[in-house]
Short mmCIF file of C-alpha atoms in Angstrom, two decimals:
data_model
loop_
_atom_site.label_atom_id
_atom_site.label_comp_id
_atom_site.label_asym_id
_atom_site.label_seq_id
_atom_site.Cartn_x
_atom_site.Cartn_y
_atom_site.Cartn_z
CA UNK A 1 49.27 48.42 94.04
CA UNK A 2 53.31 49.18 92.99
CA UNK A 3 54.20 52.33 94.37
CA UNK A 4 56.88 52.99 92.07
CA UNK A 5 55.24 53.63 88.76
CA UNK A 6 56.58 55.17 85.62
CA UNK A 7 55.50 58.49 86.59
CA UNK A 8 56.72 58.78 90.13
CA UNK A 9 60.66 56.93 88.67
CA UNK A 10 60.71 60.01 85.72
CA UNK A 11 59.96 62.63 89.08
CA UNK A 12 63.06 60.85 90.96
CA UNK A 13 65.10 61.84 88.04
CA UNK A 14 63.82 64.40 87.15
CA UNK A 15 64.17 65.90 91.21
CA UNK A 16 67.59 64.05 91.00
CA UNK A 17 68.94 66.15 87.90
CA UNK A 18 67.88 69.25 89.51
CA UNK A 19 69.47 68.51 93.06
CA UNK A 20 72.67 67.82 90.95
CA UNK A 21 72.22 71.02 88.66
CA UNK A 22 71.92 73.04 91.42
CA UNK A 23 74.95 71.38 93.32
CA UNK A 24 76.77 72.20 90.39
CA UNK A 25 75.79 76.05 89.95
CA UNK A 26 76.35 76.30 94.13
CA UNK A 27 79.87 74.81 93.73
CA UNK A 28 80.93 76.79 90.55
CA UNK A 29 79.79 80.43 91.93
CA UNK A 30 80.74 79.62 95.61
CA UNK A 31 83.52 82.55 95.54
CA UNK A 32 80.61 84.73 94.38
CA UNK A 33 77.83 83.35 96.44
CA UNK A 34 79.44 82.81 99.50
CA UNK A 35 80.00 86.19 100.80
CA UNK A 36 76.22 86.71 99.87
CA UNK A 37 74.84 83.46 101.96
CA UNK A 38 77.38 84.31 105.01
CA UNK A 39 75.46 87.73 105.57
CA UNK A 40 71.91 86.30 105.04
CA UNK A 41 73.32 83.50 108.21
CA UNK A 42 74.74 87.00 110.04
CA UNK A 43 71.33 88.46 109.14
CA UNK A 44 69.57 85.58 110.61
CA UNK A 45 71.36 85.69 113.75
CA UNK A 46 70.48 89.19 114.22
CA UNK A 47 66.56 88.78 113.82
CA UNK A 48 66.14 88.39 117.44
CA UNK A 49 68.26 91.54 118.31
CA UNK A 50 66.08 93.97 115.48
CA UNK A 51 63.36 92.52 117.07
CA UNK A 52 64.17 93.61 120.10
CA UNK A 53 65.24 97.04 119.04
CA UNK A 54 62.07 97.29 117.55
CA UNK A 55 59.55 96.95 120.32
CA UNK A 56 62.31 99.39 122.78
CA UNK A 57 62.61 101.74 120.01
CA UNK A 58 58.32 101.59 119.28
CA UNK A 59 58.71 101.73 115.86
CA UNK A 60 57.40 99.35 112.93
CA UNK A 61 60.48 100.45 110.27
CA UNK A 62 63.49 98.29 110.52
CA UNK A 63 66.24 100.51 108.96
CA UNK A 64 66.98 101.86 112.67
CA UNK A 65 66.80 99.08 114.42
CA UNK A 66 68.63 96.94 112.15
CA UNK A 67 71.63 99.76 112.16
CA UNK A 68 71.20 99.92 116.35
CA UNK A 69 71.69 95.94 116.09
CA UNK A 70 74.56 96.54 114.07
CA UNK A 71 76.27 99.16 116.25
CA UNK A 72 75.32 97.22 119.49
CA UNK A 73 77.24 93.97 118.26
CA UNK A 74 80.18 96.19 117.25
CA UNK A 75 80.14 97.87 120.40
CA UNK A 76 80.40 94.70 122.40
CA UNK A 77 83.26 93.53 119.83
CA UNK A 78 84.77 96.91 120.68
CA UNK A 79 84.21 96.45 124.19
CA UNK A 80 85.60 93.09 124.72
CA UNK A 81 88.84 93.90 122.23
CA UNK A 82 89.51 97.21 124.39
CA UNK A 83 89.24 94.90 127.71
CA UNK A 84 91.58 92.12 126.92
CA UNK A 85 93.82 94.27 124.85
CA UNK A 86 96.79 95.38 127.33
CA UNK A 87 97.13 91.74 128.76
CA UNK A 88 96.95 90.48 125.49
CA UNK A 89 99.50 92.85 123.92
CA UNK A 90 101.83 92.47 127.42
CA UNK A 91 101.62 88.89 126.88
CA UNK A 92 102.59 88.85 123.10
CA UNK A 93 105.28 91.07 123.84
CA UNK A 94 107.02 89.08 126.51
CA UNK A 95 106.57 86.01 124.19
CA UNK A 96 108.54 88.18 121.01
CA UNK A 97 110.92 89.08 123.78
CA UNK A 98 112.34 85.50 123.97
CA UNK A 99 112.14 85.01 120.71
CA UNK A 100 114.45 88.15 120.47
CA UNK A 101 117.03 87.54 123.41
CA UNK A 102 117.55 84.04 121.61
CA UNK A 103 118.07 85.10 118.24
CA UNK A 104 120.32 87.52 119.23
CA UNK A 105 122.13 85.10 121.99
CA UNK A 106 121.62 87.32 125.31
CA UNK A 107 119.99 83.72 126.28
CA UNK A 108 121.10 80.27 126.14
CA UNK A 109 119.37 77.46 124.28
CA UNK A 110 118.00 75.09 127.40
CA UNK A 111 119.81 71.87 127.03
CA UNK A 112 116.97 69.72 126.19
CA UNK A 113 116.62 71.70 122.65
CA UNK A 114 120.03 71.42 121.48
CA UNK A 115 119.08 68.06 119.46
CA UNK A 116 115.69 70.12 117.36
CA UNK A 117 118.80 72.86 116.65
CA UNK A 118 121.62 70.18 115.63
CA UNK A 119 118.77 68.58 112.80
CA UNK A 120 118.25 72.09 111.98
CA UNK A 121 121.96 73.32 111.42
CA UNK A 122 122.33 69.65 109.98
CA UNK A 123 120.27 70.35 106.98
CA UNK A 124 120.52 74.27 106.63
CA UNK A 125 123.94 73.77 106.19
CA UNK A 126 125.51 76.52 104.09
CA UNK A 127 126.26 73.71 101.27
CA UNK A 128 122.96 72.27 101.33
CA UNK A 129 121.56 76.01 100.47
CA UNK A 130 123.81 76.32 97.89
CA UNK A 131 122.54 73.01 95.92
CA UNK A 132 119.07 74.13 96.48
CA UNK A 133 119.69 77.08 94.80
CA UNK A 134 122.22 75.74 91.93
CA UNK A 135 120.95 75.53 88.16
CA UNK A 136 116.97 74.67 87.60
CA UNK A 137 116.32 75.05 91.25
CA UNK A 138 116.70 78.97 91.24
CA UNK A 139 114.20 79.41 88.46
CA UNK A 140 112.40 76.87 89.81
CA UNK A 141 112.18 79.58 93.06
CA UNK A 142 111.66 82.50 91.10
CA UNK A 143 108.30 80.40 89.90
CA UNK A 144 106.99 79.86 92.79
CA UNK A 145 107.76 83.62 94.33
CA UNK A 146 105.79 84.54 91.00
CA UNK A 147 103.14 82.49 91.57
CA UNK A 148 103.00 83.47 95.76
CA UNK A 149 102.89 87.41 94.29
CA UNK A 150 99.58 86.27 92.34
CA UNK A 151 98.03 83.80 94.82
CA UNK A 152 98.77 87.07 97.42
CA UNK A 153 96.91 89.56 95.17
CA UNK A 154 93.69 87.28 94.77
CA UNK A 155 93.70 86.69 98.47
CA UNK A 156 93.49 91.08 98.88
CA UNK A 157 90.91 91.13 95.86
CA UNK A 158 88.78 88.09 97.91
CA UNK A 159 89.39 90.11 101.04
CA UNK A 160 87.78 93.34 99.20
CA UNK A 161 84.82 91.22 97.97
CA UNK A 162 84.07 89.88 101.58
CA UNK A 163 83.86 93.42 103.01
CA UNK A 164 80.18 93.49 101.02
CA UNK A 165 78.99 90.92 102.77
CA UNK A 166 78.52 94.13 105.81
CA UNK A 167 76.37 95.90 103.15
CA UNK A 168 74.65 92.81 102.14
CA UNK A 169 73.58 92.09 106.10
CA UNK A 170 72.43 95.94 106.29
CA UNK A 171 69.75 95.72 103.39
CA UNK A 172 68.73 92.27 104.37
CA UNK A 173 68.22 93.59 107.58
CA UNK A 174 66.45 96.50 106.75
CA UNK A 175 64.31 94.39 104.08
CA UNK A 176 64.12 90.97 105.82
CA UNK A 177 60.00 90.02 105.59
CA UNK A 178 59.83 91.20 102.04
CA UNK A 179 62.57 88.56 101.22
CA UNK A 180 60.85 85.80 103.33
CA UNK A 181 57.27 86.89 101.34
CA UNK A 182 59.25 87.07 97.78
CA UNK A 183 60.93 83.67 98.60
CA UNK A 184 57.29 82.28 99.02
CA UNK A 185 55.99 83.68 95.76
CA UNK A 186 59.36 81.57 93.93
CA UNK A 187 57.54 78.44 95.09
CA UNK A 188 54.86 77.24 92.47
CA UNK A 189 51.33 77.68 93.70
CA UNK A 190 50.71 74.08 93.70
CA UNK A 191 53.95 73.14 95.84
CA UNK A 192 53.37 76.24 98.23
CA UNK A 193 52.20 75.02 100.83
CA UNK A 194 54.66 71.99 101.46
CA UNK A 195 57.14 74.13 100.10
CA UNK A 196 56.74 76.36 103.06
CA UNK A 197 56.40 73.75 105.03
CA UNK A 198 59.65 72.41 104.64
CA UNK A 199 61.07 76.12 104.84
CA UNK A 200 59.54 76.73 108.39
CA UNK A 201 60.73 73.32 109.50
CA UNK A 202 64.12 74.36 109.01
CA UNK A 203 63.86 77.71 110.46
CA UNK A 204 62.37 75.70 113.66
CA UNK A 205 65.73 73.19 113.25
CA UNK A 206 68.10 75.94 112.58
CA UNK A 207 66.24 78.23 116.09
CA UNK A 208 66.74 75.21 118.02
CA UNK A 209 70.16 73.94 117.05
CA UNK A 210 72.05 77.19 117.42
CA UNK A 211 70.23 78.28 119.96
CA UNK A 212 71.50 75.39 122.07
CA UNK A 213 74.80 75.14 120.34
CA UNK A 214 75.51 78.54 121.10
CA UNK A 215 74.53 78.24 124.97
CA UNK A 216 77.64 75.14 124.63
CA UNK A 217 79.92 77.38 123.25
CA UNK A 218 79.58 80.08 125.50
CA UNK A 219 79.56 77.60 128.41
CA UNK A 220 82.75 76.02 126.77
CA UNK A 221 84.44 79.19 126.31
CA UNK A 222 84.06 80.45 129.79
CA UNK A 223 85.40 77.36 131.06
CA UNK A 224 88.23 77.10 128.28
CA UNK A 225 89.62 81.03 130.02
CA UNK A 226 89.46 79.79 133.02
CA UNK A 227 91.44 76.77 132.57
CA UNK A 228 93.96 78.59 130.71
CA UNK A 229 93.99 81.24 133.08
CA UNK A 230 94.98 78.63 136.20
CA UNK A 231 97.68 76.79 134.18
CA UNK A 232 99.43 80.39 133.31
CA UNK A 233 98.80 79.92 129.65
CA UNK A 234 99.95 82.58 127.57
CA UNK A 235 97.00 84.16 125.24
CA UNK A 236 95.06 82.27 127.66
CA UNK A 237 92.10 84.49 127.09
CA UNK A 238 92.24 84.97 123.24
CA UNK A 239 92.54 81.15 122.92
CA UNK A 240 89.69 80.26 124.80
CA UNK A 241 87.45 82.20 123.24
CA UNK A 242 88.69 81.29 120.06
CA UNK A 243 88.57 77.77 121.32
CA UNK A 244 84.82 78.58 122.29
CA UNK A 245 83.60 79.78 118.93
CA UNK A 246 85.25 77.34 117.28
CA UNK A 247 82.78 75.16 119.11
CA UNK A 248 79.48 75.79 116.96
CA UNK A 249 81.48 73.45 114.40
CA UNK A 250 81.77 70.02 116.20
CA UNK A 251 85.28 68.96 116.74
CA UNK A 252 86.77 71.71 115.17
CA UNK A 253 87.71 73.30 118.43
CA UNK A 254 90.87 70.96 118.38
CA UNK A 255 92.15 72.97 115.53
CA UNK A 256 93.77 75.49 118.07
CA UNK A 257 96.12 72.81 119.63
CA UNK A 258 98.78 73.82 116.53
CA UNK A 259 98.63 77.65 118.24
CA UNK A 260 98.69 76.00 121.71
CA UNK A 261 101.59 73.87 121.20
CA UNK A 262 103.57 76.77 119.29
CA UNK A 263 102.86 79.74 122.20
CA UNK A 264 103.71 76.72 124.57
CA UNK A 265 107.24 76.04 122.82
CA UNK A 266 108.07 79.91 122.87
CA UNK A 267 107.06 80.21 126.04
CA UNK A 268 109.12 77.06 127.56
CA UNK A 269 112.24 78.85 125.61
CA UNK A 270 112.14 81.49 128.29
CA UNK A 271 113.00 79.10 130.88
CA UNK A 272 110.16 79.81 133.03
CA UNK A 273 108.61 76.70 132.37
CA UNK A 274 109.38 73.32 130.10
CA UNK A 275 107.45 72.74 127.28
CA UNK A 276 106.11 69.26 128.52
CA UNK A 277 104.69 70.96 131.86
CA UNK A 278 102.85 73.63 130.00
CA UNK A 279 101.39 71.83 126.97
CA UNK A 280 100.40 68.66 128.89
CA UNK A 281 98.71 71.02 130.95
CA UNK A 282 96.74 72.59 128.19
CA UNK A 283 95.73 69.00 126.75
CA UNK A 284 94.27 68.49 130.53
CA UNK A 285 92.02 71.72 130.09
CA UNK A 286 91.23 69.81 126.55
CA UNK A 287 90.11 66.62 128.23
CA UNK A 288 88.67 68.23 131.26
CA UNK A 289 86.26 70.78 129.61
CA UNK A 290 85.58 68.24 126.71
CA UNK A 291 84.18 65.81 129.66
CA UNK A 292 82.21 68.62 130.84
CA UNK A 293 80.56 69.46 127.57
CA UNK A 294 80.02 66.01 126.41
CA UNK A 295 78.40 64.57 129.65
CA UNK A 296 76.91 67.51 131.58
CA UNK A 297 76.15 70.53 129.28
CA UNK A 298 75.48 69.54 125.60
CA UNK A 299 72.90 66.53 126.82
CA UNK A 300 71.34 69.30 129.40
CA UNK A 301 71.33 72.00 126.48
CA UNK A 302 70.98 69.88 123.72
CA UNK A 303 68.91 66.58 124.46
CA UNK A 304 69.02 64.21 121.44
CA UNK A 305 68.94 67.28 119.05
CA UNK A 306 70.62 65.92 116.35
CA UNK A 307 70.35 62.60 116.81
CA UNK A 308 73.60 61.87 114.50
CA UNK A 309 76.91 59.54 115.47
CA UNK A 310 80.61 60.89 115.12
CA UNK A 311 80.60 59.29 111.79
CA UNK A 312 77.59 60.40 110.09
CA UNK A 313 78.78 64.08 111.67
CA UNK A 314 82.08 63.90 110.35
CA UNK A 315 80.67 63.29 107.29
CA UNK A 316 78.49 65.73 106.98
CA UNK A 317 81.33 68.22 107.93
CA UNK A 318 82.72 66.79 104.95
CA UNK A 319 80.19 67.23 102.18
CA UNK A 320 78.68 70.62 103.40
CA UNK A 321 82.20 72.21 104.24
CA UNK A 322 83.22 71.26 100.64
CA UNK A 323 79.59 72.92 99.45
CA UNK A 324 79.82 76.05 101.09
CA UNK A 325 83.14 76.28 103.39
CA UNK A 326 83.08 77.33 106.92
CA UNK A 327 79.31 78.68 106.54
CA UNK A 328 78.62 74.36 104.99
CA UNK A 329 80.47 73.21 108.00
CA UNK A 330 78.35 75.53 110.38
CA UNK A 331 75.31 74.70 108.95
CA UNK A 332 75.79 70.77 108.55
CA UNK A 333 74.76 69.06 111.60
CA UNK A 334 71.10 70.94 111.42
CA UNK A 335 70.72 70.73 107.67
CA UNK A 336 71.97 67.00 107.53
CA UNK A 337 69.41 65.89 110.64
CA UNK A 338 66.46 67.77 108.72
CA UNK A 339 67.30 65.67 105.78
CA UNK A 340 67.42 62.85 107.50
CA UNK A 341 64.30 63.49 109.51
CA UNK A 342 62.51 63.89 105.25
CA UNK A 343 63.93 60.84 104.11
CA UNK A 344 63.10 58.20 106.99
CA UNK A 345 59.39 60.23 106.92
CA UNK A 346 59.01 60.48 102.94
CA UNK A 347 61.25 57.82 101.27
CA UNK A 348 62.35 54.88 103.91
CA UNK A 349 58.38 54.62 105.36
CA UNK A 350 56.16 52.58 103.74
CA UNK A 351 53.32 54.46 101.52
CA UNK A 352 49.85 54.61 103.79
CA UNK A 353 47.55 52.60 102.00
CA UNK A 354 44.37 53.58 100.76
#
């Protein structure tokens, strides 16, 4: 018997034009939706925490619990910021304070930057300003400041949009089973039941997968403070936990070298250290808590979770970061396995015969 008859090709397309429709309407209201799907992820984080509130609290309403859930994650923020913040702001002000004696010349230059400074002064020369900014090149300037102005404005109106996305997590908070029950009524009768099959199979993929990946990154982060803390790393404790939550997106952790080998350079100015000492020292911490995570934690933690190589993650990374941004990239490795895990048991296996 052929499997693929007329009827099941015109479903294909007709699933196919769909999937792309919908790809379509996702990437043209992304500004708009985003904000919207990054409290309903901040909302689904929280579930376990309401819950909680809710059986201390002995009450079957969520509004209180889901503001308690709120408060208690702001108090920790609070908590944590109020901690760190005299070493942090000691530390950033000893760092602006050789940027300061330089610039003003109460220190010397160390030797081994006085090539960087001759390429500088070489082309910042006063004449080579003054051809940048003869004829078309000063309108050409004025342009672009123009176009910075408006580019600055629509990042403070994007800003303003984003701060509904705290309302948005309060009333889906508050309101969280009647959206789950109204999602289920969407789904057609007839595809109900393997629609909400598919839905709790991701919620079980999505429990499992950032439940693990969030153990790694607070293991990761931990050990990211304390390496920074025994190599005297300026910031050492604002980078590693930035370092750490970068971690929930796979490889993206290496992002924070640029900051790294900046505070480094600033740093080395002072003459308390050279730059080579101090950032080769931070790329140890890199390789030695990398090891640690790759071959000891995230196998312990994780298993064979995912069950994807560096290519197919990057890849994913790819496609759902350009989908959604950061919230596509956290999302990826999850939604791209369940996908997977569909198409090897729906499309790639042969039909069960009759």
């Amino acid at each position: 018997m052929n499997y693929w008859t007329t009827d099941r090709i015109m479903r294909l397309i007709i699933g196919l034009a769909i999937a792309a429709a919908l790809i379509y309407a996702l990437n043209y209201l992304s500004d708009a939706l985003l904000p919207f799907f990054a409290a309903c992820f901040i909302a689904y984080l929280l579930q376990p925490l309401v819950d909680l509130n809710r059986r201390l609290l002995h009450t079957r309403r969520r509004t209180l619990p889901s503001l308690a859930a709120l408060a208690e994650v702001a108090a920790l923020v609070a908590g944590i910021v109020y901690f760190f913040l005299p070493g942090v702001t000691r530390e950033l002000t000893q760092l602006s304070a050789i940027v300061h004696s330089l610039a003003t010349g109460h220190t010397e230059l160390p030797p081994a930057y006085s090539p960087v400074i001759d390429f500088i002064h070489t082309y910042t020369d006063s004449d080579t300003l003054r051809r940048l900014l003869y004829g078309n090149h000063l309108a050409d300037i004025i342009s672009r400041g123009s176009a910075l102005l408006g580019q600055s404005l629509g990042a403070i109106l994007h800003a303003l949009s984003w701060a509904l996305t705290l309302i948005y997590v309060v009333f889906i908070l508050i309101y969280y089973p009647q959206i789950i029950r109204g999602f289920e009524l969407i789904i057609p009768a007839a595809y109900r039941r393997r629609g909400m099959t598919l839905v709790r199979d991701v919620a079980s993929r999505m429990n499992r997968y950032f439940r693990g990946q969030g153990k790694v990154a607070l293991c990761a982060m931990i050990l990211y403070c304390i390496g920074f803390s025994i190599i005297r790393l300026p910031l050492a404790i604002p980078i590693g936990i930035l370092v750490g939550l970068l971690y929930m997106i796979p490889y993206f952790q290496y992002v924070t070298l640029l900051p790294v080998a900046a505070i480094c350079l600033i740093y080395s100015l002072g003459g308390q250290t050279g730059f080579l000492h101090l950032f080769g020292s931070s790329l140890l911490v890199y390789a030695a808590v990398q090891t640690i995570c790759d071959y000891l934690i995230t196998p312990h933690v994780m298993g064979k979770e995912m069950g994807l190589n560096p290519a197919m993650i990057l890849l994913s990374l790819s496609v759902w970061g350009t989908l959604l941004g950061i919230l596509g990239m956290i999302i990826a490795l999850p939604a791209t396995s369940l996908l997977l895990t569909y198409y090897r048991r729906y499309i790639s296996s042969p039909p069960t015969q009759k």
